[in-house]
Coordinates of C-alpha atoms in Angstrom, one line a residue:
M158 CA 41.3 9.6 125.6
K159 CA 40.8 13.3 125.9
R160 CA 44.1 13.9 124.1
I161 CA 43.0 11.7 121.2
T162 CA 39.7 13.5 121.0
D163 CA 41.4 16.9 121.0
L164 CA 43.8 15.8 118.3
F165 CA 40.9 14.6 116.1
Q166 CA 39.0 17.8 116.7
Q167 CA 42.2 19.8 115.7
L168 CA 42.6 17.7 112.5
W169 CA 38.9 18.0 111.7
E170 CA 39.1 21.8 111.9
Q171 CA 42.5 22.2 110.2
R172 CA 42.8 19.2 107.9
P173 CA 39.3 18.0 107.2
L174 CA 40.0 16.3 103.9
R175 CA 43.0 14.4 105.3
T176 CA 40.9 13.4 108.3
L177 CA 38.1 12.1 106.2
L178 CA 40.4 10.1 104.0
I179 CA 42.1 8.5 107.1
L180 CA 38.6 7.7 108.6
A181 CA 37.3 6.3 105.3
F182 CA 40.4 4.1 104.8
T183 CA 40.3 2.8 108.4
I184 CA 36.7 1.6 107.9
R185 CA 37.5 0.1 104.5
L186 CA 40.6 -1.6 105.9
V187 CA 38.4 -3.3 108.5
S188 CA 36.1 -4.4 105.7
A189 CA 38.9 -5.6 103.6
I190 CA 40.1 -7.8 106.4
F191 CA 36.8 -9.2 107.6
S192 CA 34.4 -8.9 104.7
G193 CA 35.6 -11.8 102.6
G194 CA 33.7 -13.8 100.0
Y195 CA 31.7 -12.1 97.3
G196 CA 28.3 -10.4 97.1
M197 CA 26.7 -11.9 94.1
H198 CA 27.5 -14.0 91.0
D199 CA 28.9 -11.2 88.8
D200 CA 31.4 -9.8 91.3
H201 CA 33.2 -13.1 91.4
Y202 CA 32.5 -15.5 88.6
L203 CA 32.7 -12.9 85.8
V204 CA 35.8 -11.0 87.0
I205 CA 37.7 -13.1 89.6
E206 CA 37.2 -16.7 88.6
T207 CA 37.8 -15.7 85.0
A208 CA 41.0 -13.8 85.8
Q209 CA 42.5 -16.5 88.1
S210 CA 41.7 -19.2 85.5
W211 CA 43.6 -17.3 82.8
V212 CA 46.6 -17.1 85.2
D213 CA 46.4 -20.9 85.6
G214 CA 46.2 -21.5 81.9
T215 CA 42.5 -22.3 81.6
D216 CA 39.4 -20.2 80.7
Y217 CA 36.6 -20.6 83.3
N218 CA 33.9 -18.9 81.3
N219 CA 35.1 -20.1 77.9
W220 CA 35.3 -16.5 76.7
L221 CA 38.4 -16.6 74.6
P222 CA 38.4 -17.7 71.0
Q223 CA 41.1 -20.2 71.4
S224 CA 39.2 -21.9 74.2
Q225 CA 36.0 -22.0 72.1
L226 CA 37.9 -23.5 69.2
K227 CA 39.5 -26.1 71.4
D228 CA 36.1 -27.0 72.7
N229 CA 34.3 -27.0 69.3
P230 CA 36.7 -26.8 66.3
D231 CA 33.8 -26.7 63.8
R232 CA 32.1 -23.6 65.4
E233 CA 33.2 -20.1 64.8
P234 CA 34.2 -18.4 68.1
R235 CA 31.8 -15.7 69.4
P236 CA 32.2 -13.0 72.0
D237 CA 30.2 -13.4 75.2
G238 CA 29.4 -9.7 75.5
H239 CA 31.6 -8.8 78.5
S240 CA 34.1 -6.1 78.5
L241 CA 37.5 -7.7 79.2
L242 CA 39.2 -4.7 80.7
Y243 CA 38.4 -5.3 84.4
P244 CA 38.9 -9.1 84.2
G245 CA 42.1 -8.3 82.4
L246 CA 43.3 -6.0 85.2
N247 CA 42.5 -8.6 87.8
F248 CA 44.4 -11.1 85.7
T249 CA 47.4 -8.8 85.7
F250 CA 47.2 -8.4 89.4
F251 CA 47.0 -12.2 90.1
Y252 CA 49.8 -12.8 87.5
I253 CA 52.1 -10.4 89.3
L254 CA 51.3 -12.0 92.7
K255 CA 52.0 -15.4 91.3
A256 CA 55.3 -14.2 89.8
I257 CA 56.5 -13.0 93.3
G258 CA 55.5 -16.3 94.9
I259 CA 52.1 -15.5 96.5
E260 CA 49.9 -18.5 95.8
N261 CA 47.2 -18.6 98.6
F262 CA 44.1 -17.4 96.9
G263 CA 42.4 -16.1 100.1
F264 CA 45.4 -13.9 100.7
K265 CA 45.4 -12.7 97.1
M266 CA 41.7 -11.7 97.5
F267 CA 42.6 -9.8 100.7
L268 CA 45.2 -7.8 98.8
L269 CA 42.8 -7.1 96.0
R270 CA 40.2 -5.9 98.5
L271 CA 42.8 -3.7 100.1
F272 CA 43.7 -2.2 96.7
H273 CA 40.0 -1.5 96.0
A274 CA 39.7 0.1 99.5
L275 CA 42.5 2.6 98.5
F276 CA 41.0 3.1 95.1
S277 CA 37.6 4.0 96.6
L278 CA 39.1 6.9 98.5
I279 CA 38.8 8.9 95.3
V280 CA 35.1 9.0 95.9
V281 CA 35.5 10.7 99.2
Y282 CA 38.1 13.1 97.9
A283 CA 36.0 14.0 94.8
G284 CA 32.8 14.4 96.7
F285 CA 34.4 16.7 99.3
C286 CA 36.0 18.8 96.7
M287 CA 32.8 19.1 94.7
A288 CA 30.9 20.3 97.8
R289 CA 33.7 22.7 98.7
I290 CA 33.4 24.3 95.3
L291 CA 29.6 24.5 95.3
S292 CA 29.1 25.3 99.0
D293 CA 30.9 26.0 102.2
L294 CA 33.4 24.1 104.3
K295 CA 30.8 22.9 106.8
T296 CA 28.7 21.3 104.0
A297 CA 31.8 19.8 102.4
R298 CA 32.8 18.2 105.6
F299 CA 29.3 16.7 106.1
I300 CA 29.2 15.3 102.6
G301 CA 32.7 13.9 102.9
L302 CA 31.7 12.3 106.2
L303 CA 28.7 10.7 104.5
L304 CA 30.8 9.3 101.7
A305 CA 33.4 8.0 104.2
V306 CA 31.0 6.2 106.6
F307 CA 27.7 5.6 104.7
W308 CA 26.6 2.1 105.9
W309 CA 26.9 0.3 102.6
M310 CA 30.0 2.0 101.1
P311 CA 32.9 0.2 103.0
F312 CA 31.3 -3.2 102.1
F313 CA 30.8 -2.3 98.4
S314 CA 34.1 -0.5 98.1
V315 CA 36.1 -3.7 98.6
R316 CA 33.9 -5.8 96.3
N317 CA 34.6 -6.5 92.6
L318 CA 31.4 -5.2 91.1
V319 CA 32.0 -3.3 87.9
E320 CA 29.1 -0.9 88.9
V321 CA 31.2 0.1 91.9
V322 CA 34.7 0.0 90.3
A323 CA 33.5 2.6 87.7
I324 CA 32.6 5.1 90.3
P325 CA 36.0 6.6 91.2
P326 CA 37.0 7.5 87.6
I327 CA 33.5 8.9 86.9
M328 CA 33.6 11.1 90.0
L329 CA 37.1 12.3 89.5
G330 CA 36.4 13.2 85.9
L331 CA 33.2 15.1 86.9
L332 CA 35.3 16.9 89.6
W333 CA 37.8 18.1 87.0
L334 CA 35.0 19.3 84.7
L335 CA 33.3 21.1 87.6
Q336 CA 36.6 22.8 88.5
N337 CA 36.9 24.0 84.8
S338 CA 33.3 25.4 85.0
M339 CA 33.5 27.1 88.4
Q340 CA 37.2 27.9 88.9
D341 CA 40.2 28.6 86.7
Y342 CA 40.0 26.8 83.3
K343 CA 42.8 24.3 82.5
L344 CA 42.7 22.4 79.3
W345 CA 44.4 19.3 80.8
R346 CA 41.4 18.8 83.1
T347 CA 39.0 18.4 80.3
I348 CA 41.3 16.0 78.4
A349 CA 42.1 14.0 81.6
A350 CA 38.4 13.8 82.5
A351 CA 37.5 12.6 79.0
M352 CA 40.2 9.9 79.2
I353 CA 39.2 8.4 82.5
I354 CA 35.5 8.6 81.8
G355 CA 36.3 6.8 78.5
I356 CA 38.1 4.1 80.6
A357 CA 35.1 3.9 82.9
F358 CA 33.1 3.1 79.7
S359 CA 35.2 0.0 79.3
I360 CA 34.5 -1.0 82.9
R361 CA 30.8 -0.4 82.7
F362 CA 29.3 0.2 79.3
Q363 CA 26.2 2.1 80.7
T364 CA 28.4 5.0 81.8
S365 CA 28.2 6.1 78.2
F366 CA 24.9 7.8 79.3
M367 CA 26.8 9.9 81.7
A368 CA 29.3 10.9 79.0
A369 CA 26.3 11.8 76.8
G370 CA 25.0 14.0 79.6
I371 CA 28.3 15.8 79.7
G372 CA 28.3 16.4 76.0
L373 CA 24.7 17.6 76.2
V374 CA 25.6 20.2 78.8
F375 CA 28.3 21.5 76.5
L376 CA 25.8 21.7 73.7
L377 CA 23.2 23.5 75.8
Q378 CA 25.7 26.0 77.0
R379 CA 27.2 26.3 73.5
R380 CA 30.7 25.4 74.8
W381 CA 31.8 24.1 71.4
K382 CA 35.5 24.0 72.3
D383 CA 34.8 21.9 75.4
L384 CA 32.6 19.6 73.4
V385 CA 35.4 18.9 70.9
V386 CA 38.1 18.7 73.5
F387 CA 36.1 16.3 75.6
S388 CA 34.8 14.1 72.7
G389 CA 38.2 13.5 71.1
P390 CA 40.0 12.1 74.2
Y391 CA 36.9 10.2 75.3
L392 CA 36.7 8.4 72.0
L393 CA 40.5 8.0 71.9
A394 CA 40.4 6.3 75.3
I395 CA 37.6 3.9 74.1
A396 CA 39.6 3.2 70.9
I397 CA 42.8 2.4 72.8
V398 CA 41.2 0.3 75.6
Q399 CA 37.9 -1.2 74.3
V400 CA 38.7 -1.3 70.6
G401 CA 42.3 -2.2 71.2
I402 CA 41.4 -5.2 73.4
D403 CA 38.7 -6.4 71.0
I404 CA 41.0 -6.2 67.9
F405 CA 43.8 -8.0 69.8
I406 CA 41.4 -10.9 70.8
W407 CA 38.7 -10.9 68.2
K408 CA 40.4 -9.2 65.3
R409 CA 37.5 -6.7 65.0
P410 CA 36.4 -3.5 66.9
F411 CA 33.5 -3.4 69.3
A412 CA 33.1 -7.2 69.2
E413 CA 32.2 -7.5 72.9
L414 CA 30.1 -4.3 73.0
W415 CA 28.0 -5.4 70.0
E416 CA 27.4 -8.8 71.5
Y417 CA 26.5 -7.1 74.8
V418 CA 23.9 -4.8 73.2
V419 CA 22.4 -7.6 71.1
Y420 CA 22.1 -9.9 74.1
N421 CA 20.6 -7.3 76.4
M422 CA 18.0 -6.3 73.7
E423 CA 17.1 -9.9 73.1
H424 CA 16.8 -10.7 76.8
K425 CA 15.6 -7.4 78.2
N426 CA 12.7 -9.0 79.9
S427 CA 14.6 -12.1 81.0
Y428 CA 16.2 -10.8 84.2
G429 CA 15.3 -8.6 87.1
N430 CA 12.0 -6.9 86.9
N431 CA 10.3 -4.0 85.1
D432 CA 9.0 -1.9 88.1
Y433 CA 9.5 1.7 87.2
S434 CA 9.7 2.7 90.8
M435 CA 12.5 0.3 91.6
Y436 CA 15.5 2.6 91.4
F437 CA 13.7 5.4 93.2
L438 CA 13.0 3.0 96.1
V439 CA 16.6 1.6 96.0
L440 CA 18.1 5.0 96.3
L441 CA 15.7 5.9 99.1
G442 CA 16.7 2.8 100.9
F443 CA 20.4 3.2 100.4
M444 CA 20.2 6.8 101.8
I445 CA 18.0 5.7 104.8
P446 CA 14.5 7.3 105.1
P447 CA 13.1 9.6 106.1
V448 CA 16.0 12.0 105.4
S449 CA 16.6 10.1 102.1
V450 CA 13.3 11.5 100.7
L451 CA 14.6 15.0 101.3
W452 CA 18.0 14.3 99.8
F453 CA 16.4 12.6 96.8
F454 CA 14.2 15.7 96.2
G455 CA 17.3 17.8 96.6
W456 CA 19.1 15.8 93.9
L457 CA 16.2 16.4 91.5
R458 CA 16.5 20.1 91.8
S459 CA 20.3 20.3 92.1
Y460 CA 20.7 21.3 88.5
R461 CA 20.6 24.8 90.0
Q462 CA 24.0 24.1 91.6
S463 CA 25.7 22.4 88.7
L464 CA 24.3 21.2 85.4
I465 CA 27.6 19.4 84.6
L466 CA 27.1 17.1 87.6
W467 CA 23.3 16.8 87.5
L468 CA 22.5 16.0 83.9
P469 CA 24.9 13.0 83.6
T470 CA 23.4 11.4 86.7
I471 CA 19.8 12.1 85.7
L472 CA 20.3 10.6 82.2
F473 CA 21.9 7.5 83.8
F474 CA 18.9 7.2 86.2
L475 CA 16.3 7.7 83.4
F476 CA 17.9 5.1 81.1
H477 CA 17.9 2.4 83.8
T478 CA 14.4 3.4 84.9
I479 CA 13.0 3.0 81.3
F480 CA 15.0 -0.1 80.3
P481 CA 13.1 -3.2 81.4
N482 CA 15.9 -5.2 82.9
K483 CA 16.4 -3.8 86.4
Q484 CA 18.6 -5.1 89.2
E485 CA 19.4 -3.2 92.3
R486 CA 23.2 -3.0 91.8
F487 CA 22.8 -1.3 88.4
I488 CA 22.0 2.1 90.0
I489 CA 24.9 2.0 92.5
T490 CA 27.2 3.8 90.0
I491 CA 25.4 7.1 90.6
A492 CA 24.6 6.6 94.3
P493 CA 27.5 8.7 95.7
M494 CA 26.7 11.5 93.2
V495 CA 23.1 11.4 94.3
I496 CA 24.3 11.9 97.9
V497 CA 26.5 14.8 97.0
L498 CA 23.9 16.6 94.9
G499 CA 21.1 15.6 97.2
V500 CA 22.6 17.3 100.2
L501 CA 23.6 20.4 98.2
G502 CA 20.2 20.7 96.6
W503 CA 18.4 20.2 99.9
N504 CA 20.5 22.7 101.8
E505 CA 19.8 25.3 99.2
L506 CA 16.1 24.7 99.5
M507 CA 16.2 25.0 103.3
Q508 CA 17.9 28.4 103.0
K509 CA 15.1 29.6 100.7
S510 CA 12.1 27.8 102.1
T511 CA 10.1 29.7 104.8
F512 CA 8.5 26.4 105.9
W513 CA 11.9 24.7 106.5
K514 CA 13.5 27.7 108.1
K515 CA 10.9 27.4 110.8
R516 CA 11.4 23.6 111.1
Q517 CA 15.2 23.2 111.4
S518 CA 14.7 21.0 114.5
L519 CA 12.6 18.5 112.4
Y520 CA 15.5 18.2 109.9
R521 CA 18.0 17.7 112.8
G522 CA 15.7 15.0 114.1
F523 CA 15.8 13.3 110.7
L524 CA 19.6 13.5 110.7
M525 CA 19.8 12.1 114.2
A526 CA 17.7 9.1 113.2
F527 CA 19.9 8.7 110.1
W528 CA 23.1 8.6 112.1
V529 CA 21.7 6.1 114.6
L530 CA 20.5 3.8 111.9
N531 CA 23.7 4.2 109.9
I532 CA 25.9 3.3 112.8
I533 CA 23.7 0.2 113.6
A534 CA 23.9 -0.9 110.0
I535 CA 27.6 -0.2 109.1
I536 CA 29.1 -2.4 111.8
P537 CA 27.6 -5.8 110.7
V538 CA 27.6 -4.9 107.0
S539 CA 31.3 -3.9 107.0
L540 CA 32.2 -7.1 108.8
T541 CA 30.1 -9.4 106.7
F542 CA 31.7 -12.4 105.1
T543 CA 29.3 -13.1 102.3
K544 CA 28.8 -16.5 100.7
R545 CA 30.9 -17.8 103.5
S546 CA 29.9 -21.5 103.4
R547 CA 30.8 -21.8 99.7
V548 CA 34.1 -19.9 100.0
V549 CA 35.2 -21.7 103.1
S550 CA 34.2 -25.1 101.7
M551 CA 36.6 -24.6 98.8
E552 CA 39.4 -23.2 101.2
Y553 CA 38.8 -26.2 103.4
L554 CA 39.3 -28.7 100.6
S555 CA 42.3 -26.8 99.2
D556 CA 44.4 -28.7 101.9
Y557 CA 43.7 -31.8 99.9
K558 CA 43.8 -30.4 96.4
Q559 CA 46.5 -32.9 95.4
E560 CA 44.2 -35.8 95.9
I561 CA 41.1 -34.2 94.4
S562 CA 40.2 -35.0 90.8
S563 CA 36.5 -34.0 90.9
I564 CA 33.7 -32.8 93.3
L565 CA 30.0 -33.3 93.4
I566 CA 27.6 -30.6 94.7
E567 CA 24.2 -32.0 95.8
D568 CA 21.2 -29.7 96.2
T569 CA 18.2 -31.8 95.4
N570 CA 16.0 -29.5 97.5
R571 CA 16.1 -27.1 94.6
S572 CA 15.9 -27.2 90.8
S573 CA 19.4 -25.7 90.5
V574 CA 22.7 -25.8 92.4
P575 CA 24.5 -22.6 93.3
F576 CA 28.0 -22.0 91.9
F577 CA 31.0 -22.7 94.1
P578 CA 34.2 -20.6 93.7
I579 CA 36.7 -23.1 92.4
A580 CA 39.5 -20.6 92.5
Y581 CA 39.6 -20.9 96.3
L582 CA 40.3 -24.6 95.8
E583 CA 43.5 -23.6 94.0
K584 CA 43.0 -26.4 91.6
W585 CA 40.8 -26.5 88.5
V586 CA 38.8 -29.8 88.7
P587 CA 35.4 -30.8 87.3
V588 CA 32.5 -29.8 89.6
Y589 CA 29.4 -31.8 89.0
N590 CA 26.0 -30.3 90.1
L591 CA 23.1 -32.5 91.1
A592 CA 19.7 -30.8 91.6
A593 CA 16.1 -31.9 91.7
L594 CA 14.5 -32.9 88.4
P595 CA 11.0 -31.8 87.4
E596 CA 8.5 -34.5 88.5
N597 CA 7.6 -35.4 84.9
K598 CA 11.2 -35.8 83.7
T599 CA 13.0 -39.1 83.6
P600 CA 16.6 -38.9 84.7
D601 CA 19.2 -39.4 82.0
S602 CA 22.3 -41.2 83.2
H603 CA 24.3 -40.0 80.2
S604 CA 23.2 -36.3 80.3
K605 CA 25.8 -33.7 81.2
L606 CA 25.2 -29.9 80.7
R607 CA 28.1 -27.5 80.9
R608 CA 27.5 -24.4 83.0
A609 CA 31.1 -23.2 82.8
T610 CA 34.4 -24.8 81.7
W611 CA 34.7 -26.7 85.0
N612 CA 31.0 -26.8 86.0
F613 CA 28.6 -29.5 84.8
E614 CA 25.0 -30.4 85.5
I615 CA 24.2 -34.1 85.8
Q616 CA 20.7 -35.6 86.3
T617 CA 21.7 -38.7 88.3
T618 CA 24.7 -40.2 90.1
D619 CA 24.5 -43.1 87.6
Y620 CA 26.2 -40.7 85.2
F621 CA 29.7 -41.7 86.6
K622 CA 29.1 -45.4 86.1
A623 CA 27.3 -45.1 82.8
N624 CA 30.0 -42.9 81.3
E625 CA 32.9 -44.7 82.9
V626 CA 33.9 -41.4 84.7
E627 CA 35.9 -41.6 87.9
N628 CA 33.7 -41.1 91.0
P629 CA 34.0 -37.7 92.7
D630 CA 36.4 -37.5 95.7
F631 CA 34.1 -35.3 97.7
V632 CA 30.3 -34.8 97.9
L633 CA 29.1 -31.4 99.2
F634 CA 25.5 -31.2 100.4
M635 CA 23.9 -27.8 100.3
G636 CA 21.7 -27.1 103.3
S637 CA 20.4 -29.3 106.2
K638 CA 16.9 -29.8 104.9
N639 CA 16.2 -33.5 104.3
L640 CA 19.9 -34.1 104.8
K641 CA 19.6 -37.6 106.3
E642 CA 17.5 -38.8 103.4
R643 CA 19.7 -37.1 100.8
V644 CA 22.9 -38.7 102.2
A645 CA 21.2 -42.1 102.3
A646 CA 20.2 -41.7 98.7
M647 CA 23.8 -40.7 97.7
E648 CA 25.2 -43.7 99.6
K649 CA 23.5 -46.0 97.1
S650 CA 26.2 -44.8 94.7
F651 CA 29.2 -44.0 96.9
E652 CA 30.5 -44.9 100.3
L653 CA 30.5 -41.6 102.2
E654 CA 32.4 -40.4 105.2
F655 CA 31.4 -37.2 107.0
V656 CA 34.1 -34.6 107.1
E657 CA 32.9 -31.2 108.2
E658 CA 30.0 -28.8 108.4
I659 CA 30.8 -25.3 107.1
K660 CA 28.2 -22.9 108.5
A661 CA 26.8 -20.0 106.6
G662 CA 27.6 -16.5 107.9
F663 CA 25.2 -14.7 110.2
V664 CA 24.2 -12.1 107.6
D665 CA 24.0 -14.7 104.9
R666 CA 21.4 -16.5 107.0
I667 CA 19.4 -13.3 107.6
M668 CA 19.4 -12.6 103.9
A669 CA 18.2 -16.1 103.1
A670 CA 15.4 -15.7 105.7
I671 CA 14.3 -12.4 104.1
N672 CA 14.5 -13.7 100.6
P673 CA 14.9 -17.5 99.9
V674 CA 16.3 -16.6 96.5
N675 CA 19.6 -16.0 98.4
V676 CA 20.9 -19.6 98.6
N677 CA 23.0 -19.0 101.7
E678 CA 23.1 -22.3 103.7
S679 CA 25.5 -24.4 105.5
V680 CA 27.5 -26.9 103.5
F681 CA 28.1 -30.5 104.7
I682 CA 31.3 -32.0 103.3
Y683 CA 31.5 -35.8 102.8
R684 CA 34.3 -37.8 101.4
A685 CA 33.5 -40.4 98.7
V686 CA 35.7 -43.1 100.1
K687 CA 37.7 -45.0 97.5
S688 CA 39.7 -47.2 99.8
S689 CA 39.8 -48.3 103.4
E690 CA 42.1 -45.5 104.4
R691 CA 40.2 -42.9 106.5
M692 CA 40.9 -39.3 105.8
R693 CA 42.9 -37.2 108.3
K694 CA 41.0 -34.4 109.9
P695 CA 41.9 -31.1 108.1
K696 CA 42.3 -27.8 109.6
C697 CA 39.1 -25.7 109.3
C698 CA 39.5 -22.5 107.3
S699 CA 36.9 -20.6 109.3

């Protein structure tokens, strides 16, 4: 043990960046292995379910024009307002895996999480190098350690959120611009930074405010050459990627971007909330108080260290603070930069402040509390299998995909049914959703509302008989509340045979207890028996 400790200490002193990258990857590898599932709707159904459906010859979200024409030949196809770059990259990844014979979707998702774990190491590398340029080695090692083991970073690093996927190219681009500002100037750095930040735009449109911040810095500092050299490749990258994809699919430039802007302006008050303090509180929570308050203040004054890093992040923050539609994940894109600049800004203040020079022990106490809380949080979060019951339910049924023609999801405890990830079933079949109707509404046995290409809302189980549609092969009940009564009501339409209970994950249950909006409950799988043959007991995919 002592030999291992001595080796680590030697590497920490002599090869700090390499040590940090190994440490960061080790934790992210653990998260890639154990942190399955998905965090929220957008990091699966908009980028994963879509991509896998394209590989399988369908179009889950009905985004492509040919899918819309097939669905409604008399209606002109219309973009849905989503950049197709990241779903397209996932499509390419899944297509290659299929070509080499890898079919199991759970394993494909592990490989994708592993790739994202490697990709996220750029954040640790860039943050360390930024701090090394602007401060000393001790501070750089501390900031690198934060980026490697911050409690939420391994978990989010292996997720498919565009807000997170955009972070590595943004930080690497900012690092190159900082090196040009503070070290020897190399033209390729500005060009390369512009190109990858332009690609980040096609991953997450709102990063345009960071690019605007970079251009504003060049204007304020009268760096006209840099402004031209940056703007050209930035716009070229957008033209190649964003415009190129839109022309290929929609035969016109900026089709998806225009639809995205129009939709968000029309629905700016439809989602999230409009609390102006929200992102301030989110960043404070992510960085763990009370030290987060100090680092946040350090970030606000870090323009003294580097305007080229500070202005892009502050413009991004101000836009999201002002715009009404606010969701916690939107601000994650700048969280690592806030950590880097926050520590740098606060350290400079401590060196100049007479008050804090006399209270070094208080700051050390804050740091000690931070590390204790961070270690307590990082272990369960990094191992969290989110949305477990929904994912495992589909994996469970994939053993019987050959005999499944449709599935019914029942959640009459609520007014809506959560989405289930059909990709894990490895077969695209209709999924019918039955929720509670408003008390004053009469159920319509003929009504069917499409939620996605393979997802439909129905108002009563009479729908199948009234429309001469084949009965579902399985009925999945969401949650245990009123389960006996709900099963009895369903048995009026189908003969049911209990198969398995798929329990929600531990953290899923905690999140649901904290906020009931998180529909993370156990799933009870029943077979809708169509013959006297009883189903063999499948292997549980737990």
